CSV table of C-alpha atoms in Angstrom, one decimal:
chain,number,residue,atom,x,y,z
A,1,MET,CA,117.2,84.3,103.3
A,2,ASP,CA,119.9,85.6,100.8
A,3,ILE,CA,117.9,87.0,97.8
A,4,TYR,CA,121.2,86.0,96.4
A,5,ASN,CA,121.3,82.7,96.9
A,6,SER,CA,116.5,82.3,96.9
A,7,GLY,CA,115.1,80.9,94.0
A,8,GLY,CA,113.4,84.5,93.0
A,9,PRO,CA,111.3,86.3,94.9
A,10,GLU,CA,107.5,84.6,94.9
A,11,VAL,CA,103.8,86.4,94.3
A,12,SER,CA,100.2,84.4,95.9
A,13,ILE,CA,97.3,86.6,95.7
A,14,ARG,CA,94.8,85.9,98.7
A,15,SER,CA,92.0,88.6,97.2
A,16,LEU,CA,91.5,90.3,93.9
A,17,LYS,CA,88.6,92.4,93.3
A,18,LYS,CA,87.7,94.4,90.4
A,19,ASP,CA,89.1,98.1,92.4
A,20,SER,CA,92.1,96.3,94.7
A,21,MET,CA,94.1,93.5,95.2
A,22,LYS,CA,95.7,91.7,98.7
A,23,PHE,CA,98.7,90.1,97.7
A,24,VAL,CA,101.6,88.4,99.2
A,25,LEU,CA,105.7,88.4,98.4
A,26,THR,CA,107.7,86.6,99.7
A,27,ASN,CA,111.8,85.4,99.4
A,28,THR,CA,112.9,88.8,98.5
A,29,ASP,CA,114.7,91.6,100.5
A,30,LEU,CA,112.3,94.4,102.6
A,31,SER,CA,114.1,96.9,100.5
A,32,VAL,CA,112.5,95.5,96.5
A,33,ALA,CA,108.6,94.6,98.8
A,34,ASN,CA,108.9,98.1,99.3
A,35,ALA,CA,110.8,99.2,96.1
A,36,LEU,CA,107.6,97.6,94.2
A,37,ARG,CA,104.7,100.0,97.1
A,38,ARG,CA,106.6,103.1,95.3
A,39,VAL,CA,106.7,102.0,92.1
A,40,MET,CA,103.5,101.2,91.7
A,41,ILE,CA,102.2,105.0,93.2
A,42,ALA,CA,104.1,107.0,91.7
A,43,GLU,CA,106.3,105.4,88.5
A,44,VAL,CA,102.9,103.5,86.8
A,45,PRO,CA,102.0,105.9,83.5
A,46,THR,CA,98.3,106.7,83.6
A,47,MET,CA,95.7,109.0,81.7
A,48,ALA,CA,95.3,112.2,83.2
A,49,ILE,CA,94.0,116.5,82.5
A,50,ASP,CA,96.9,118.1,82.0
A,51,MET,CA,96.2,121.1,80.0
A,52,VAL,CA,92.0,123.6,80.3
A,53,GLU,CA,91.1,125.9,78.0
A,54,ILE,CA,88.1,127.6,79.1
A,55,GLU,CA,86.2,129.8,77.1
A,56,THR,CA,83.3,130.5,79.2
A,57,ASN,CA,82.5,129.4,82.7
A,58,SER,CA,79.4,132.5,85.0
A,59,THR,CA,79.3,129.7,88.1
A,60,VAL,CA,80.4,130.1,90.5
A,61,LEU,CA,84.2,128.6,90.6
A,62,THR,CA,86.6,130.1,89.2
A,63,ASP,CA,88.8,128.9,86.6
A,64,GLU,CA,92.0,127.6,88.6
A,65,PHE,CA,89.2,125.9,91.1
A,66,ILE,CA,87.5,124.1,88.9
A,67,ALA,CA,91.3,123.3,86.1
A,68,HIS,CA,92.5,121.7,89.6
A,69,ARG,CA,89.0,119.7,89.7
A,70,LEU,CA,89.6,118.5,86.1
A,71,GLY,CA,93.3,117.8,87.0
A,72,MET,CA,92.4,115.2,89.8
A,73,ILE,CA,89.7,113.1,88.4
A,74,PRO,CA,90.4,109.5,87.3
A,75,LEU,CA,90.5,108.5,83.6
A,76,THR,CA,90.1,105.2,82.4
A,77,SER,CA,94.6,103.8,81.3
A,78,PHE,CA,94.4,100.6,80.4
A,79,ASP,CA,96.0,101.3,76.4
A,80,VAL,CA,98.1,103.3,78.0
A,81,ASP,CA,100.8,102.3,76.1
A,82,ARG,CA,99.6,103.5,72.9
A,83,ILE,CA,99.7,106.7,74.2
A,84,GLN,CA,103.6,108.7,73.6
A,85,TYR,CA,105.1,110.7,76.8
A,86,THR,CA,104.8,114.9,75.2
A,87,ARG,CA,109.0,115.0,75.8
A,88,ASP,CA,108.6,111.8,73.4
A,89,CYS,CA,106.1,113.5,70.6
A,90,THR,CA,107.5,115.9,67.4
A,91,CYS,CA,104.6,118.1,67.8
A,92,THR,CA,104.4,121.0,69.0
A,93,LEU,CA,102.1,121.4,72.1
A,94,TYR,CA,99.9,118.3,71.0
A,95,CYS,CA,97.9,116.2,69.2
A,96,PRO,CA,96.6,112.8,68.6
A,97,ASN,CA,99.5,110.8,69.3
A,98,CYS,CA,100.1,112.3,72.3
A,99,SER,CA,96.8,113.3,73.7
A,100,VAL,CA,93.5,112.7,73.6
A,101,GLU,CA,90.9,116.4,73.4
A,102,LEU,CA,88.5,115.2,76.4
A,103,THR,CA,84.6,118.1,76.0
A,104,LEU,CA,82.2,119.6,78.3
A,105,HIS,CA,79.9,122.8,77.6
A,106,VAL,CA,76.3,122.9,80.3
A,107,LYS,CA,74.5,125.8,79.9
A,108,VAL,CA,71.1,126.1,82.5
A,109,ASN,CA,68.6,127.9,80.8
A,110,VAL,CA,66.3,129.9,83.4
A,111,ASP,CA,62.4,129.1,83.2
A,112,TYR,CA,60.7,132.0,84.6
A,113,ASP,CA,56.8,129.6,85.4
A,114,ASP,CA,59.8,127.3,88.0
A,115,MET,CA,61.1,130.1,89.2
A,116,ASN,CA,59.5,131.2,91.9
A,117,ASP,CA,58.5,126.8,92.9
A,118,PRO,CA,60.6,126.5,96.1
A,119,THR,CA,59.8,122.6,95.3
A,120,ILE,CA,61.1,122.8,92.3
A,121,ASP,CA,65.4,121.8,92.9
A,122,LYS,CA,67.1,124.4,89.7
A,123,THR,CA,71.0,123.1,90.7
A,124,ARG,CA,72.1,121.3,87.8
A,125,GLN,CA,75.2,118.9,89.2
A,126,VAL,CA,78.4,119.3,86.9
A,127,THR,CA,80.0,116.0,87.0
A,128,ALA,CA,82.5,114.2,85.2
A,129,LEU,CA,80.3,111.6,83.0
A,130,ASP,CA,79.5,115.5,81.7
A,131,LEU,CA,82.8,115.5,80.1
A,132,ILE,CA,82.3,113.6,76.3
A,133,SER,CA,85.7,111.9,75.2
A,134,SER,CA,87.6,112.5,71.4
A,135,ASP,CA,88.6,109.2,73.0
A,136,GLU,CA,86.5,105.9,74.2
A,137,SER,CA,89.6,104.4,76.0
A,138,VAL,CA,90.7,108.1,77.4
A,139,LYS,CA,87.5,109.0,79.7
A,140,PRO,CA,86.8,109.6,83.0
A,141,VAL,CA,86.5,106.5,86.0
A,142,SER,CA,82.4,105.6,87.2
A,143,ASP,CA,81.1,102.8,88.6
A,144,ASP,CA,76.9,103.1,88.8
A,145,LYS,CA,77.0,101.7,92.3
A,146,ALA,CA,79.1,105.2,92.6
A,147,HIS,CA,78.3,109.3,91.9
A,148,PRO,CA,80.3,110.2,90.0
A,149,ILE,CA,82.3,112.9,90.9
A,150,LEU,CA,80.8,116.5,91.2
A,151,ILE,CA,82.9,119.4,89.4
A,152,VAL,CA,80.6,122.4,90.2
A,153,LYS,CA,76.7,122.9,91.6
A,154,MET,CA,74.7,124.9,88.4
A,155,ARG,CA,72.1,127.4,88.4
A,156,PRO,CA,70.1,128.6,86.3
A,157,GLY,CA,71.6,131.5,84.0
A,158,GLN,CA,74.7,130.1,84.1
A,159,GLU,CA,77.3,128.5,81.7
A,160,LEU,CA,80.1,126.1,81.1
A,161,LYS,CA,82.3,125.6,78.0
A,162,LEU,CA,86.0,123.9,78.3
A,163,LYS,CA,88.4,121.9,77.3
A,164,CYS,CA,90.3,119.3,77.9
A,165,ILE,CA,94.3,118.0,77.6
A,166,ALA,CA,94.7,114.5,78.4
A,167,LYS,CA,98.6,113.4,79.0
A,168,LYS,CA,100.4,110.3,80.4
A,169,GLY,CA,102.6,111.0,82.8
A,170,VAL,CA,103.5,109.7,86.1
A,171,ALA,CA,102.8,110.4,89.1
A,172,LYS,CA,106.8,111.5,90.0
A,173,GLU,CA,106.2,114.6,88.1
A,174,HIS,CA,102.2,115.0,90.0
A,175,ALA,CA,99.8,113.3,92.0
A,176,LYS,CA,97.1,113.5,89.7
A,177,TRP,CA,98.5,111.1,87.3
A,178,SER,CA,98.4,107.2,90.1
A,179,PRO,CA,97.1,105.2,89.4
A,180,VAL,CA,96.2,103.8,93.1
A,181,TYR,CA,95.4,105.6,96.4
A,182,GLY,CA,97.0,103.7,98.2
A,183,VAL,CA,99.4,101.2,99.1
A,184,SER,CA,99.8,98.9,101.6
A,185,PHE,CA,102.5,95.8,102.8
A,186,GLU,CA,103.6,95.2,105.8
A,187,TYR,CA,105.7,91.8,107.7
A,188,ASP,CA,105.7,90.5,110.8
A,189,PRO,CA,102.6,90.6,112.5
A,190,TYR,CA,104.1,89.1,116.0
A,191,ASN,CA,107.2,91.3,115.3
A,192,ARG,CA,109.0,88.4,116.5
A,193,LEU,CA,112.4,90.9,114.1
A,194,ARG,CA,111.6,93.3,117.2
A,195,HIS,CA,111.0,95.8,114.9
A,196,SER,CA,108.1,97.6,115.7
A,197,HIS,CA,108.8,99.8,119.1
A,198,TYR,CA,105.1,100.0,120.7
A,199,TRP,CA,104.2,102.2,124.6
A,200,ILE,CA,103.1,99.2,127.0
A,201,GLU,CA,100.8,100.9,129.9
A,202,GLU,CA,100.1,97.2,131.4
A,203,ASP,CA,99.5,94.9,128.4
A,204,GLU,CA,100.9,94.3,125.7
A,205,LYS,CA,98.4,92.1,124.3
A,206,LEU,CA,95.2,94.2,125.1
A,207,GLU,CA,97.5,97.6,123.9
A,208,TRP,CA,98.4,96.0,120.5
A,209,GLY,CA,96.1,93.4,119.3
A,210,VAL,CA,97.4,91.8,115.7
A,211,SER,CA,96.9,92.3,112.1
A,212,ALA,CA,95.1,89.9,110.4
A,213,ASN,CA,97.4,88.6,108.3
A,214,ALA,CA,99.3,86.8,112.1
A,215,ALA,CA,96.0,84.7,111.2
A,216,GLU,CA,98.8,83.6,108.3
A,217,GLU,CA,101.6,83.1,110.7
A,218,THR,CA,103.1,81.0,113.5
A,219,PRO,CA,102.9,82.7,117.2
A,220,VAL,CA,105.3,84.0,119.4
A,221,ASP,CA,106.7,81.5,121.7
A,222,PRO,CA,107.7,83.3,125.1
A,223,ASN,CA,110.2,81.0,125.4
A,224,GLU,CA,111.6,81.2,122.1
A,225,PRO,CA,114.9,82.4,121.9
A,226,PHE,CA,115.7,86.6,119.2
A,227,ASP,CA,117.6,85.3,116.1
A,228,TYR,CA,120.1,87.8,116.3
A,229,ASN,CA,120.4,87.1,112.5
A,230,ALA,CA,116.7,87.0,111.1
A,231,LYS,CA,115.3,88.9,107.8
A,232,PRO,CA,111.9,89.1,106.9
A,233,ASP,CA,111.2,87.4,104.1
A,234,LYS,CA,107.9,87.4,104.1
A,235,TYR,CA,105.6,90.8,103.2
A,236,TYR,CA,101.3,91.5,103.1
A,237,ILE,CA,100.8,93.4,100.3
A,238,GLU,CA,97.1,95.3,99.7
A,239,VAL,CA,96.7,98.1,96.5
A,240,GLU,CA,93.8,100.0,96.0
A,241,THR,CA,92.9,101.1,92.1
A,242,SER,CA,90.9,104.6,91.2
A,243,GLY,CA,90.1,102.5,88.8
A,244,CYS,CA,92.2,103.7,85.7
A,245,MET,CA,94.2,100.3,85.3
A,246,LYS,CA,93.1,96.6,87.7
A,247,PRO,CA,95.3,96.3,90.5
A,248,GLU,CA,96.8,94.0,88.6
A,249,GLU,CA,98.1,95.1,85.9
A,250,VAL,CA,99.5,97.6,88.6
A,251,ALA,CA,101.5,94.9,89.7
A,252,LEU,CA,102.7,93.7,87.3
A,253,ARG,CA,103.6,97.3,85.6
A,254,ALA,CA,105.3,98.2,88.5
A,255,MET,CA,107.3,95.2,88.0
A,256,THR,CA,108.5,95.0,84.2
A,257,ILE,CA,109.9,98.7,85.3
A,258,MET,CA,111.6,97.7,88.6
A,259,GLN,CA,113.5,94.8,85.3
A,260,ASP,CA,114.1,97.7,83.5
A,261,LYS,CA,115.2,99.8,85.9
A,262,LEU,CA,117.7,97.0,87.5
A,263,GLY,CA,118.1,95.7,83.7
A,264,GLY,CA,119.5,99.3,82.7
A,265,LEU,CA,121.4,99.3,86.4
A,266,GLN,CA,123.4,95.9,85.2
A,267,ILE,CA,124.0,96.7,82.0
A,268,LYS,CA,126.2,100.0,83.1
A,269,LEU,CA,128.1,98.3,86.1
A,270,ASP,CA,129.3,95.3,83.7
A,271,ASP,CA,130.6,98.2,81.4
A,272,GLU,CA,132.2,99.5,84.4
A,273,PHE,CA,134.5,96.3,84.5
A,274,LYS,CA,134.6,95.2,81.3
A,275,GLU,CA,136.2,99.1,81.0
A,276,ASP,CA,138.3,98.9,84.9
A,277,THR,CA,139.1,95.2,83.1
A,278,GLN,CA,140.6,96.7,80.5
A,279,ARG,CA,142.6,99.8,81.9
A,280,TRP,CA,143.8,97.2,84.6
A,281,GLY,CA,144.4,94.0,84.1
A,282,TYR,CA,142.2,93.1,86.9
């Protein structure tokens, strides 16, 4: 289907959960569906720890190891539009307008009465919940049904004290800013268009089963003539977020970013066309 003559892309939500979503995108080109997938992964802005200042670290992990773990902790980014990019801010390094400060201070005291008791677990697990944020809208993602993200395990006598600076960014700069764990899409589950070439030993149906999305389409008639001009126009997309944003918000932000990019491109092309018309008269 020619997308330029259609009524425009349409979205139908099949499943919506706290951290995942399934929807169907129709009436558009394969390139648009793949572009939407890539924008959701790499161009939706979020907050992530970008700088770590370690004051005290007597744990078994090095400063670099802990800093890397802190950077990969997802932070809630529902109000990310309020934060400026550091490159757009007038400050020299960071300020409340372009960053959020998080602190962590854990010290495991030595209890000599329990030191020789093997039944007492003297290990202290330092998790993302130990980070204290200066902004309630930007804090480590937590889930009551899951264990908090582990940073380091400490023993009696050890101490960890540090300060983190979270900044706004996109995953094109670093993967820690990605709002999703994965985005996948499928089209033509029956392989009617023959875009996939399967290695078949004996029986194609037994060796290559169809996906659950096949229930949404009509099975292929083996006697049906092959259409060389057919193009895909229905895409089954699945989004799983890190918890920093709702999945529907990630999809909507990605669509808005795509519109802005294409709108800017159209304006530039129109300006070039007008300039050529005035210069050459056609």
